[in-house]
PDB file of C-alpha atoms in Angstrom:
ATOM      1  CA  MET A   1       0.000   0.000   0.000  1.00 56.00           C
ATOM      2  CA  LYS A   2       1.154   3.523  -0.793  1.00 63.00           C
ATOM      3  CA  GLU A   3       1.750   6.117   1.910  1.00 71.00           C
ATOM      4  CA  ASN A   4      -1.637   7.173   3.293  1.00 74.00           C
ATOM      5  CA  ILE A   5      -3.060   9.617   5.802  1.00 75.00           C
ATOM      6  CA  PHE A   6      -2.325   7.257   8.705  1.00 75.00           C
ATOM      7  CA  THR A   7       1.340   6.796   7.747  1.00 71.00           C
ATOM      8  CA  SER A   8       2.286   9.996   5.929  1.00 68.00           C
ATOM      9  CA  LYS A   9       4.623  12.490   7.582  1.00 65.00           C
ATOM     10  CA  ASN A  10       3.585  15.068   4.972  1.00 67.00           C
ATOM     11  CA  THR A  11       0.759  16.627   6.991  1.00 65.00           C
ATOM     12  CA  LYS A  12       0.388  19.453   4.466  1.00 80.00           C
ATOM     13  CA  LYS A  13      -1.032  17.092   1.825  1.00 93.00           C
ATOM     14  CA  THR A  14      -4.756  16.457   1.891  1.00 97.00           C
ATOM     15  CA  TYR A  15      -5.682  12.794   1.464  1.00 97.00           C
ATOM     16  CA  VAL A  16      -8.432  12.775  -1.165  1.00 98.00           C
ATOM     17  CA  ILE A  17     -10.823   9.834  -1.380  1.00 98.00           C
ATOM     18  CA  ALA A  18     -12.677   9.461  -4.672  1.00 98.00           C
ATOM     19  CA  GLU A  19     -16.033   8.018  -3.597  1.00 98.00           C
ATOM     20  CA  ALA A  20     -17.073   5.735  -6.429  1.00 98.00           C
ATOM     21  CA  GLY A  21     -19.739   4.292  -4.158  1.00 98.00           C
ATOM     22  CA  LEU A  22     -22.520   2.792  -6.259  1.00 98.00           C
ATOM     23  CA  ASN A  23     -21.776   4.855  -9.356  1.00 98.00           C
ATOM     24  CA  HIS A  24     -20.274   1.813 -11.094  1.00 98.00           C
ATOM     25  CA  ASN A  25     -23.869   0.582 -11.674  1.00 98.00           C
ATOM     26  CA  GLY A  26     -22.767  -2.990 -11.091  1.00 98.00           C
ATOM     27  CA  SER A  27     -20.267  -2.903 -13.979  1.00 98.00           C
ATOM     28  CA  VAL A  28     -16.586  -3.734 -13.517  1.00 98.00           C
ATOM     29  CA  LEU A  29     -15.854  -1.783 -16.715  1.00 98.00           C
ATOM     30  CA  ILE A  30     -17.494   1.368 -15.333  1.00 98.00           C
ATOM     31  CA  ALA A  31     -15.682   0.830 -12.018  1.00 98.00           C
ATOM     32  CA  LYS A  32     -12.369   0.794 -13.888  1.00 98.00           C
ATOM     33  CA  LYS A  33     -13.296   3.980 -15.752  1.00 98.00           C
ATOM     34  CA  LEU A  34     -14.019   5.623 -12.401  1.00 98.00           C
ATOM     35  CA  ILE A  35     -10.622   4.484 -11.130  1.00 98.00           C
ATOM     36  CA  ASP A  36      -8.992   5.926 -14.248  1.00 98.00           C
ATOM     37  CA  LEU A  37     -10.718   9.249 -13.591  1.00 98.00           C
ATOM     38  CA  ALA A  38      -9.588   9.294  -9.949  1.00 98.00           C
ATOM     39  CA  SER A  39      -6.019   8.641 -11.080  1.00 98.00           C
ATOM     40  CA  LYS A  40      -6.191  11.373 -13.706  1.00 98.00           C
ATOM     41  CA  ALA A  41      -7.599  13.862 -11.194  1.00 98.00           C
ATOM     42  CA  GLY A  42      -4.832  13.131  -8.676  1.00 98.00           C
ATOM     43  CA  ALA A  43      -6.848  11.478  -5.908  1.00 98.00           C
ATOM     44  CA  ASP A  44      -5.126   9.291  -3.314  1.00 97.00           C
ATOM     45  CA  ALA A  45      -7.723   6.558  -2.945  1.00 98.00           C
ATOM     46  CA  VAL A  46     -10.883   5.150  -4.523  1.00 98.00           C
ATOM     47  CA  LYS A  47     -13.661   3.926  -2.263  1.00 98.00           C
ATOM     48  CA  PHE A  48     -16.401   1.411  -2.963  1.00 98.00           C
ATOM     49  CA  GLN A  49     -19.135  -0.097  -0.770  1.00 98.00           C
ATOM     50  CA  LYS A  50     -20.041  -3.600   0.387  1.00 98.00           C
ATOM     51  CA  ARG A  51     -23.450  -4.627   1.713  1.00 97.00           C
ATOM     52  CA  THR A  52     -25.081  -7.898   2.653  1.00 97.00           C
ATOM     53  CA  VAL A  53     -28.335  -7.183   0.856  1.00 97.00           C
ATOM     54  CA  ASP A  54     -30.447  -9.595   2.930  1.00 94.00           C
ATOM     55  CA  LYS A  55     -29.553  -7.558   6.052  1.00 92.00           C
ATOM     56  CA  LEU A  56     -30.480  -4.147   4.656  1.00 94.00           C
ATOM     57  CA  ALA A  57     -34.162  -4.341   5.558  1.00 94.00           C
ATOM     58  CA  ILE A  58     -37.002  -6.688   6.475  1.00 96.00           C
ATOM     59  CA  LYS A  59     -38.185  -9.106   3.787  1.00 95.00           C
ATOM     60  CA  SER A  60     -41.346  -7.181   2.922  1.00 96.00           C
ATOM     61  CA  THR A  61     -39.265  -4.074   2.177  1.00 96.00           C
ATOM     62  CA  LEU A  62     -36.704  -5.984   0.164  1.00 96.00           C
ATOM     63  CA  ASP A  63     -39.402  -7.727  -1.884  1.00 97.00           C
ATOM     64  CA  ALA A  64     -41.473  -4.570  -2.435  1.00 96.00           C
ATOM     65  CA  PRO A  65     -41.864  -3.417  -6.054  1.00 96.00           C
ATOM     66  CA  ASP A  66     -39.399  -0.645  -6.951  1.00 97.00           C
ATOM     67  CA  ASP A  67     -39.631   1.027 -10.351  1.00 96.00           C
ATOM     68  CA  ARG A  68     -36.881   3.646  -9.902  1.00 96.00           C
ATOM     69  CA  PHE A  69     -34.220   1.829 -11.899  1.00 97.00           C
ATOM     70  CA  PRO A  70     -35.831  -0.831 -14.122  1.00 96.00           C
ATOM     71  CA  GLU A  71     -32.446  -1.521 -15.731  1.00 96.00           C
ATOM     72  CA  PHE A  72     -31.273  -2.877 -12.356  1.00 98.00           C
ATOM     73  CA  GLY A  73     -34.336  -4.813 -11.223  1.00 98.00           C
ATOM     74  CA  LYS A  74     -38.030  -4.727 -10.309  1.00 97.00           C
ATOM     75  CA  THR A  75     -37.747  -4.907  -6.491  1.00 97.00           C
ATOM     76  CA  TYR A  76     -35.551  -3.169  -3.922  1.00 96.00           C
ATOM     77  CA  MET A  77     -33.653  -6.428  -3.386  1.00 97.00           C
ATOM     78  CA  GLU A  78     -33.060  -6.955  -7.117  1.00 97.00           C
ATOM     79  CA  ILE A  79     -31.764  -3.406  -7.503  1.00 98.00           C
ATOM     80  CA  ARG A  80     -29.413  -3.736  -4.533  1.00 97.00           C
ATOM     81  CA  LYS A  81     -28.107  -7.142  -5.618  1.00 97.00           C
ATOM     82  CA  HIS A  82     -27.436  -5.788  -9.105  1.00 98.00           C
ATOM     83  CA  LEU A  83     -25.118  -3.173  -7.554  1.00 98.00           C
ATOM     84  CA  GLU A  84     -23.050  -5.620  -5.486  1.00 98.00           C
ATOM     85  CA  PHE A  85     -19.754  -7.074  -6.712  1.00 98.00           C
ATOM     86  CA  ASP A  86     -18.704 -10.609  -5.790  1.00 98.00           C
ATOM     87  CA  MET A  87     -15.230 -11.647  -4.608  1.00 98.00           C
ATOM     88  CA  PRO A  88     -13.639 -12.265  -8.056  1.00 98.00           C
ATOM     89  CA  GLN A  89     -14.956  -8.923  -9.294  1.00 98.00           C
ATOM     90  CA  TYR A  90     -13.703  -7.044  -6.249  1.00 98.00           C
ATOM     91  CA  LYS A  91     -10.298  -8.715  -6.487  1.00 98.00           C
ATOM     92  CA  GLU A  92     -10.057  -7.483 -10.063  1.00 98.00           C
ATOM     93  CA  ILE A  93     -11.158  -3.970  -9.085  1.00 98.00           C
ATOM     94  CA  LYS A  94      -8.817  -3.820  -6.072  1.00 98.00           C
ATOM     95  CA  LYS A  95      -5.838  -4.901  -8.175  1.00 98.00           C
ATOM     96  CA  TYR A  96      -6.724  -2.375 -10.878  1.00 98.00           C
ATOM     97  CA  THR A  97      -6.934   0.385  -8.252  1.00 98.00           C
ATOM     98  CA  GLU A  98      -3.589  -0.475  -6.708  1.00 98.00           C
ATOM     99  CA  ASP A  99      -1.902  -0.898 -10.094  1.00 98.00           C
ATOM    100  CA  LYS A 100      -2.894   2.741 -10.710  1.00 98.00           C
ATOM    101  CA  GLY A 101      -1.023   3.730  -7.543  1.00 97.00           C
ATOM    102  CA  LEU A 102      -4.208   4.398  -5.577  1.00 97.00           C
ATOM    103  CA  ASP A 103      -5.381   3.014  -2.246  1.00 97.00           C
ATOM    104  CA  PHE A 104      -8.447   0.755  -2.353  1.00 98.00           C
ATOM    105  CA  LEU A 105     -10.963   1.576   0.392  1.00 98.00           C
ATOM    106  CA  CYS A 106     -14.374   0.064   0.987  1.00 98.00           C
ATOM    107  CA  THR A 107     -17.296   0.758   3.319  1.00 98.00           C
ATOM    108  CA  ALA A 108     -18.409  -2.214   5.393  1.00 98.00           C
ATOM    109  CA  PHE A 109     -22.154  -1.974   5.986  1.00 98.00           C
ATOM    110  CA  ASP A 110     -22.419  -5.021   8.283  1.00 97.00           C
ATOM    111  CA  THR A 111     -20.315  -7.723   9.919  1.00 98.00           C
ATOM    112  CA  GLU A 112     -20.701 -10.157   7.009  1.00 98.00           C
ATOM    113  CA  ALA A 113     -19.469  -7.427   4.678  1.00 98.00           C
ATOM    114  CA  ALA A 114     -16.521  -6.898   7.045  1.00 98.00           C
ATOM    115  CA  ASP A 115     -15.667 -10.601   6.801  1.00 98.00           C
ATOM    116  CA  PHE A 116     -15.846 -10.324   3.007  1.00 98.00           C
ATOM    117  CA  LEU A 117     -13.469  -7.337   3.029  1.00 98.00           C
ATOM    118  CA  GLU A 118     -11.084  -9.069   5.429  1.00 98.00           C
ATOM    119  CA  GLU A 119     -10.821 -11.939   2.944  1.00 98.00           C
ATOM    120  CA  LEU A 120     -10.340  -9.392   0.170  1.00 98.00           C
ATOM    121  CA  GLY A 121      -7.424  -7.875   2.088  1.00 98.00           C
ATOM    122  CA  VAL A 122      -8.711  -4.342   2.677  1.00 97.00           C
ATOM    123  CA  GLU A 123      -6.252  -2.350   4.796  1.00 95.00           C
ATOM    124  CA  ILE A 124      -8.388   0.696   5.612  1.00 96.00           C
ATOM    125  CA  TYR A 125     -12.089   0.429   6.424  1.00 97.00           C
ATOM    126  CA  LYS A 126     -14.718   3.118   5.969  1.00 98.00           C
ATOM    127  CA  LEU A 127     -17.727   3.447   8.251  1.00 98.00           C
ATOM    128  CA  ALA A 128     -20.732   5.301   6.858  1.00 98.00           C
ATOM    129  CA  SER A 129     -22.560   7.813   9.049  1.00 98.00           C
ATOM    130  CA  HIS A 130     -25.478   5.459   9.679  1.00 96.00           C
ATOM    131  CA  SER A 131     -23.005   2.933  11.113  1.00 98.00           C
ATOM    132  CA  ALA A 132     -21.592   5.371  13.681  1.00 98.00           C
ATOM    133  CA  THR A 133     -24.141   4.067  16.212  1.00 98.00           C
ATOM    134  CA  ASN A 134     -23.938   0.412  15.112  1.00 98.00           C
ATOM    135  CA  ILE A 135     -22.105  -0.820  18.203  1.00 98.00           C
ATOM    136  CA  GLU A 136     -21.841  -4.400  16.927  1.00 98.00           C
ATOM    137  CA  LEU A 137     -20.132  -3.279  13.715  1.00 98.00           C
ATOM    138  CA  LEU A 138     -17.885  -0.752  15.502  1.00 98.00           C
ATOM    139  CA  GLU A 139     -16.666  -3.447  17.905  1.00 98.00           C
ATOM    140  CA  TYR A 140     -16.221  -5.916  15.042  1.00 98.00           C
ATOM    141  CA  LEU A 141     -14.043  -3.564  13.001  1.00 98.00           C
ATOM    142  CA  ALA A 142     -12.096  -2.217  15.977  1.00 98.00           C
ATOM    143  CA  LYS A 143     -11.107  -5.774  16.901  1.00 98.00           C
ATOM    144  CA  THR A 144      -9.452  -6.253  13.495  1.00 96.00           C
ATOM    145  CA  SER A 145      -6.851  -3.569  14.416  1.00 96.00           C
ATOM    146  CA  LYS A 146      -7.284  -2.232  10.861  1.00 95.00           C
ATOM    147  CA  LYS A 147      -7.312   1.545  10.415  1.00 96.00           C
ATOM    148  CA  SER A 148     -10.802   2.988  10.002  1.00 97.00           C
ATOM    149  CA  ILE A 149     -12.329   6.233   8.776  1.00 98.00           C
ATOM    150  CA  MET A 150     -15.758   7.111  10.167  1.00 98.00           C
ATOM    151  CA  SER A 151     -18.254   9.692   8.914  1.00 98.00           C
ATOM    152  CA  THR A 152     -20.221  11.500  11.613  1.00 98.00           C
ATOM    153  CA  GLY A 153     -23.466  12.572   9.912  1.00 98.00           C
ATOM    154  CA  MET A 154     -26.713  12.160  11.907  1.00 98.00           C
ATOM    155  CA  THR A 155     -24.819  11.840  15.213  1.00 98.00           C
ATOM    156  CA  ASP A 156     -24.444  13.913  18.353  1.00 98.00           C
ATOM    157  CA  MET A 157     -21.202  14.372  20.290  1.00 98.00           C
ATOM    158  CA  ASN A 158     -22.005  11.621  22.815  1.00 98.00           C
ATOM    159  CA  GLU A 159     -22.587   9.113  20.025  1.00 98.00           C
ATOM    160  CA  ILE A 160     -19.284  10.064  18.392  1.00 98.00           C
ATOM    161  CA  ARG A 161     -17.552   9.742  21.769  1.00 98.00           C
ATOM    162  CA  THR A 162     -18.954   6.238  22.239  1.00 98.00           C
ATOM    163  CA  ALA A 163     -17.592   5.190  18.830  1.00 98.00           C
ATOM    164  CA  VAL A 164     -14.182   6.757  19.516  1.00 98.00           C
ATOM    165  CA  GLU A 165     -13.940   4.992  22.877  1.00 98.00           C
ATOM    166  CA  ILE A 166     -14.576   1.624  21.229  1.00 98.00           C
ATOM    167  CA  PHE A 167     -11.608   2.138  18.895  1.00 98.00           C
ATOM    168  CA  GLU A 168      -9.469   3.462  21.755  1.00 97.00           C
ATOM    169  CA  LYS A 169     -10.313   0.343  23.792  1.00 98.00           C
ATOM    170  CA  TYR A 170      -8.708  -1.832  21.105  1.00 97.00           C
ATOM    171  CA  LYS A 171      -5.962   0.725  20.323  1.00 97.00           C
ATOM    172  CA  THR A 172      -7.168   0.783  16.715  1.00 97.00           C
ATOM    173  CA  PRO A 173      -6.450   3.940  14.654  1.00 96.00           C
ATOM    174  CA  LEU A 174      -9.544   5.953  13.783  1.00 97.00           C
ATOM    175  CA  LEU A 175     -10.022   9.103  11.719  1.00 97.00           C
ATOM    176  CA  LEU A 176     -13.238  11.138  11.848  1.00 98.00           C
ATOM    177  CA  LEU A 177     -14.929  12.853   8.930  1.00 98.00           C
ATOM    178  CA  HIS A 178     -17.246  15.764   9.623  1.00 98.00           C
ATOM    179  CA  CYS A 179     -20.328  15.036   7.537  1.00 98.00           C
ATOM    180  CA  VAL A 180     -23.873  16.307   7.116  1.00 98.00           C
ATOM    181  CA  SER A 181     -26.215  13.598   5.841  1.00 97.00           C
ATOM    182  CA  ALA A 182     -28.356  15.803   3.629  1.00 97.00           C
ATOM    183  CA  TYR A 183     -28.377  15.196  -0.120  1.00 95.00           C
ATOM    184  CA  PRO A 184     -27.565  17.803  -1.245  1.00 95.00           C
ATOM    185  CA  THR A 185     -26.373  19.736   1.823  1.00 97.00           C
ATOM    186  CA  PRO A 186     -27.464  23.412   1.848  1.00 97.00           C
ATOM    187  CA  LEU A 187     -24.565  25.819   2.302  1.00 98.00           C
ATOM    188  CA  ASP A 188     -25.955  27.137   5.572  1.00 98.00           C
ATOM    189  CA  GLU A 189     -25.988  23.611   7.025  1.00 98.00           C
ATOM    190  CA  CYS A 190     -22.393  22.596   6.178  1.00 98.00           C
ATOM    191  CA  ASN A 191     -21.246  23.651   9.674  1.00 98.00           C
ATOM    192  CA  LEU A 192     -17.534  23.405   8.853  1.00 98.00           C
ATOM    193  CA  ASN A 193     -16.545  24.741  12.266  1.00 98.00           C
ATOM    194  CA  MET A 194     -17.179  21.170  13.433  1.00 98.00           C
ATOM    195  CA  ILE A 195     -13.787  20.246  11.959  1.00 98.00           C
ATOM    196  CA  LYS A 196     -12.089  22.256  14.694  1.00 98.00           C
ATOM    197  CA  VAL A 197     -14.559  21.061  17.346  1.00 98.00           C
ATOM    198  CA  LEU A 198     -13.935  17.390  16.532  1.00 98.00           C
ATOM    199  CA  LYS A 199     -10.163  17.908  16.547  1.00 97.00           C
ATOM    200  CA  GLU A 200     -10.253  19.635  19.929  1.00 97.00           C
ATOM    201  CA  ASN A 201     -12.625  17.140  21.526  1.00 98.00           C
ATOM    202  CA  PHE A 202     -11.100  13.893  20.312  1.00 97.00           C
ATOM    203  CA  LYS A 203      -7.439  14.809  19.707  1.00 95.00           C
ATOM    204  CA  MET A 204      -7.327  12.997  16.382  1.00 93.00           C
ATOM    205  CA  PRO A 205      -7.097  13.898  12.689  1.00 91.00           C
ATOM    206  CA  VAL A 206     -10.356  15.095  11.140  1.00 97.00           C
ATOM    207  CA  GLY A 207     -11.519  15.336   7.550  1.00 98.00           C
ATOM    208  CA  TYR A 208     -14.661  16.222   5.633  1.00 98.00           C
ATOM    209  CA  SER A 209     -17.141  14.116   3.668  1.00 98.00           C
ATOM    210  CA  GLY A 210     -19.207  16.517   1.584  1.00 98.00           C
ATOM    211  CA  HIS A 211     -22.595  16.162  -0.069  1.00 98.00           C
ATOM    212  CA  GLU A 212     -23.052  19.727  -1.277  1.00 97.00           C
ATOM    213  CA  LEU A 213     -23.703  20.723  -4.861  1.00 96.00           C
ATOM    214  CA  GLY A 214     -20.426  21.903  -6.348  1.00 97.00           C
ATOM    215  CA  TYR A 215     -17.361  21.911  -4.146  1.00 98.00           C
ATOM    216  CA  LEU A 216     -16.913  25.315  -2.498  1.00 98.00           C
ATOM    217  CA  PRO A 217     -17.473  23.941   1.047  1.00 98.00           C
ATOM    218  CA  THR A 218     -14.945  21.192   0.312  1.00 98.00           C
ATOM    219  CA  LEU A 219     -12.309  23.783  -0.550  1.00 98.00           C
ATOM    220  CA  ALA A 220     -13.213  25.734   2.586  1.00 98.00           C
ATOM    221  CA  ALA A 221     -12.834  22.539   4.627  1.00 98.00           C
ATOM    222  CA  VAL A 222      -9.286  22.062   3.314  1.00 98.00           C
ATOM    223  CA  ALA A 223      -8.458  25.670   4.186  1.00 98.00           C
ATOM    224  CA  MET A 224      -9.891  25.084   7.680  1.00 97.00           C
ATOM    225  CA  GLY A 225      -7.681  22.072   8.357  1.00 96.00           C
ATOM    226  CA  ALA A 226      -9.442  18.976   7.012  1.00 97.00           C
ATOM    227  CA  VAL A 227      -6.723  16.375   6.394  1.00 97.00           C
ATOM    228  CA  VAL A 228      -9.001  14.023   4.420  1.00 98.00           C
ATOM    229  CA  ILE A 229     -11.603  14.833   1.787  1.00 98.00           C
ATOM    230  CA  GLU A 230     -14.217  12.370   0.521  1.00 98.00           C
ATOM    231  CA  ARG A 231     -16.493  13.259  -2.387  1.00 98.00           C
ATOM    232  CA  HIS A 232     -18.819  11.294  -4.651  1.00 98.00           C
ATOM    233  CA  TYR A 233     -18.014  11.476  -8.354  1.00 98.00           C
ATOM    234  CA  THR A 234     -19.473  10.028 -11.538  1.00 98.00           C
ATOM    235  CA  LEU A 235     -18.714   9.569 -15.207  1.00 98.00           C
ATOM    236  CA  ASP A 236     -22.009  11.295 -16.102  1.00 98.00           C
ATOM    237  CA  ASN A 237     -24.651  12.982 -13.922  1.00 98.00           C
ATOM    238  CA  ASN A 238     -27.373  11.643 -16.245  1.00 98.00           C
ATOM    239  CA  MET A 239     -26.601   7.972 -15.664  1.00 98.00           C
ATOM    240  CA  THR A 240     -29.177   5.739 -13.990  1.00 97.00           C
ATOM    241  CA  GLY A 241     -28.621   5.113 -10.277  1.00 97.00           C
ATOM    242  CA  PHE A 242     -28.917   6.367  -6.718  1.00 96.00           C
ATOM    243  CA  ASP A 243     -26.080   8.890  -6.496  1.00 97.00           C
ATOM    244  CA  HIS A 244     -25.150  10.164  -9.965  1.00 97.00           C
ATOM    245  CA  LYS A 245     -27.128  13.412  -9.825  1.00 96.00           C
ATOM    246  CA  MET A 246     -25.542  14.529  -6.525  1.00 95.00           C
ATOM    247  CA  SER A 247     -22.018  13.526  -7.589  1.00 98.00           C
ATOM    248  CA  LEU A 248     -19.301  15.664  -9.149  1.00 98.00           C
ATOM    249  CA  ASN A 249     -18.908  15.209 -12.904  1.00 98.00           C
ATOM    250  CA  PRO A 250     -15.431  14.433 -14.314  1.00 98.00           C
ATOM    251  CA  ASP A 251     -14.486  18.050 -15.053  1.00 98.00           C
ATOM    252  CA  ASN A 252     -15.558  19.299 -11.638  1.00 98.00           C
ATOM    253  CA  TYR A 253     -13.766  16.449  -9.863  1.00 98.00           C
ATOM    254  CA  ILE A 254     -10.557  17.300 -11.695  1.00 98.00           C
ATOM    255  CA  PHE A 255     -11.034  21.023 -10.977  1.00 98.00           C
ATOM    256  CA  MET A 256     -11.673  20.289  -7.293  1.00 98.00           C
ATOM    257  CA  LEU A 257      -8.438  18.312  -6.969  1.00 98.00           C
ATOM    258  CA  ARG A 258      -6.534  21.095  -8.743  1.00 98.00           C
ATOM    259  CA  ASP A 259      -7.950  23.675  -6.344  1.00 98.00           C
ATOM    260  CA  ILE A 260      -7.239  21.511  -3.280  1.00 98.00           C
ATOM    261  CA  ARG A 261      -3.575  21.198  -4.290  1.00 97.00           C
ATOM    262  CA  ASN A 262      -3.413  24.966  -4.857  1.00 98.00           C
ATOM    263  CA  ILE A 263      -4.895  25.591  -1.398  1.00 97.00           C
ATOM    264  CA  GLU A 264      -2.161  23.404   0.087  1.00 96.00           C
ATOM    265  CA  LYS A 265       0.400  25.722  -1.523  1.00 95.00           C
ATOM    266  CA  ILE A 266      -1.479  28.850  -0.446  1.00 96.00           C
ATOM    267  CA  LYS A 267      -1.636  27.724   3.207  1.00 95.00           C
ATOM    268  CA  GLY A 268       2.162  27.642   3.321  1.00 93.00           C
ATOM    269  CA  SER A 269       4.458  26.583   6.134  1.00 90.00           C
ATOM    270  CA  GLY A 270       3.294  28.884   8.923  1.00 92.00           C
ATOM    271  CA  ASN A 271       6.873  30.052   9.437  1.00 94.00           C
ATOM    272  CA  LYS A 272       7.310  33.839   9.329  1.00 95.00           C
ATOM    273  CA  GLU A 273      10.462  34.852   7.477  1.00 95.00           C
ATOM    274  CA  VAL A 274      11.439  37.089   4.583  1.00 96.00           C
ATOM    275  CA  SER A 275      10.838  35.069   1.406  1.00 93.00           C
ATOM    276  CA  ASN A 276      13.082  35.102  -1.645  1.00 93.00           C
ATOM    277  CA  THR A 277      10.531  37.106  -3.591  1.00 94.00           C
ATOM    278  CA  GLU A 278      10.179  39.552  -0.703  1.00 95.00           C
ATOM    279  CA  TRP A 279      13.937  40.193  -0.763  1.00 96.00           C
ATOM    280  CA  ILE A 280      13.503  41.515  -4.285  1.00 95.00           C
ATOM    281  CA  THR A 281      10.855  43.941  -3.015  1.00 95.00           C
TER     282      THR A 281
END
């Protein structure tokens, strides 16, 4: 694995996670195109998701007719199963990601998914916001001693503290992402001052997982000290699927990465001295 946010001594560089999520539409070919785009943009990692579909909801919900994406299936279960990769597919995708020099990350939605990802050889886990209060899953992942990144949408400070204490109990590295689980997130609800609050309260690195339209709050988060950025992206906002419309298109994802790297330069070293260009003045 390449140097990542948990091992890097270069604290000035923002670790950018390209959230492919479900935007592969169940196609390994599309997944590879998303990986290519992340590499071209200059991201550090690509993240996918793993669910055990039978555990997502009760049977009546899973079997209920769902006409949102007829290309994927006719029920909620059929749609969800269409979007899940099996082990051979994920091995191919993971290798393709790493051959591009990117880290492969994946969200574990349940303990069976965690077992699947352990077999796959994932080195950094992602916990979605809705899992931040899933004590069984938190304990399960913390016991693996694998590094984890947890989003904090839909939680209060006590719930975050409970999750942090579980990882501290097993001495397992954890990184928090400030997140607002609103799709899209209005600008006046981004609440980026939480980055500082989380850092001060939990004495650990903090990043930002954004769901806003565009990427201005993401750039502000980098300027305010977020060490990790996670953003959904897609090959085309008009594709069929859950997340394409709220994801960044290829041009905007590339522009966002460019602007993040420029902000890193703009922030500078924090050392006050007369620069070479100032000597000319």
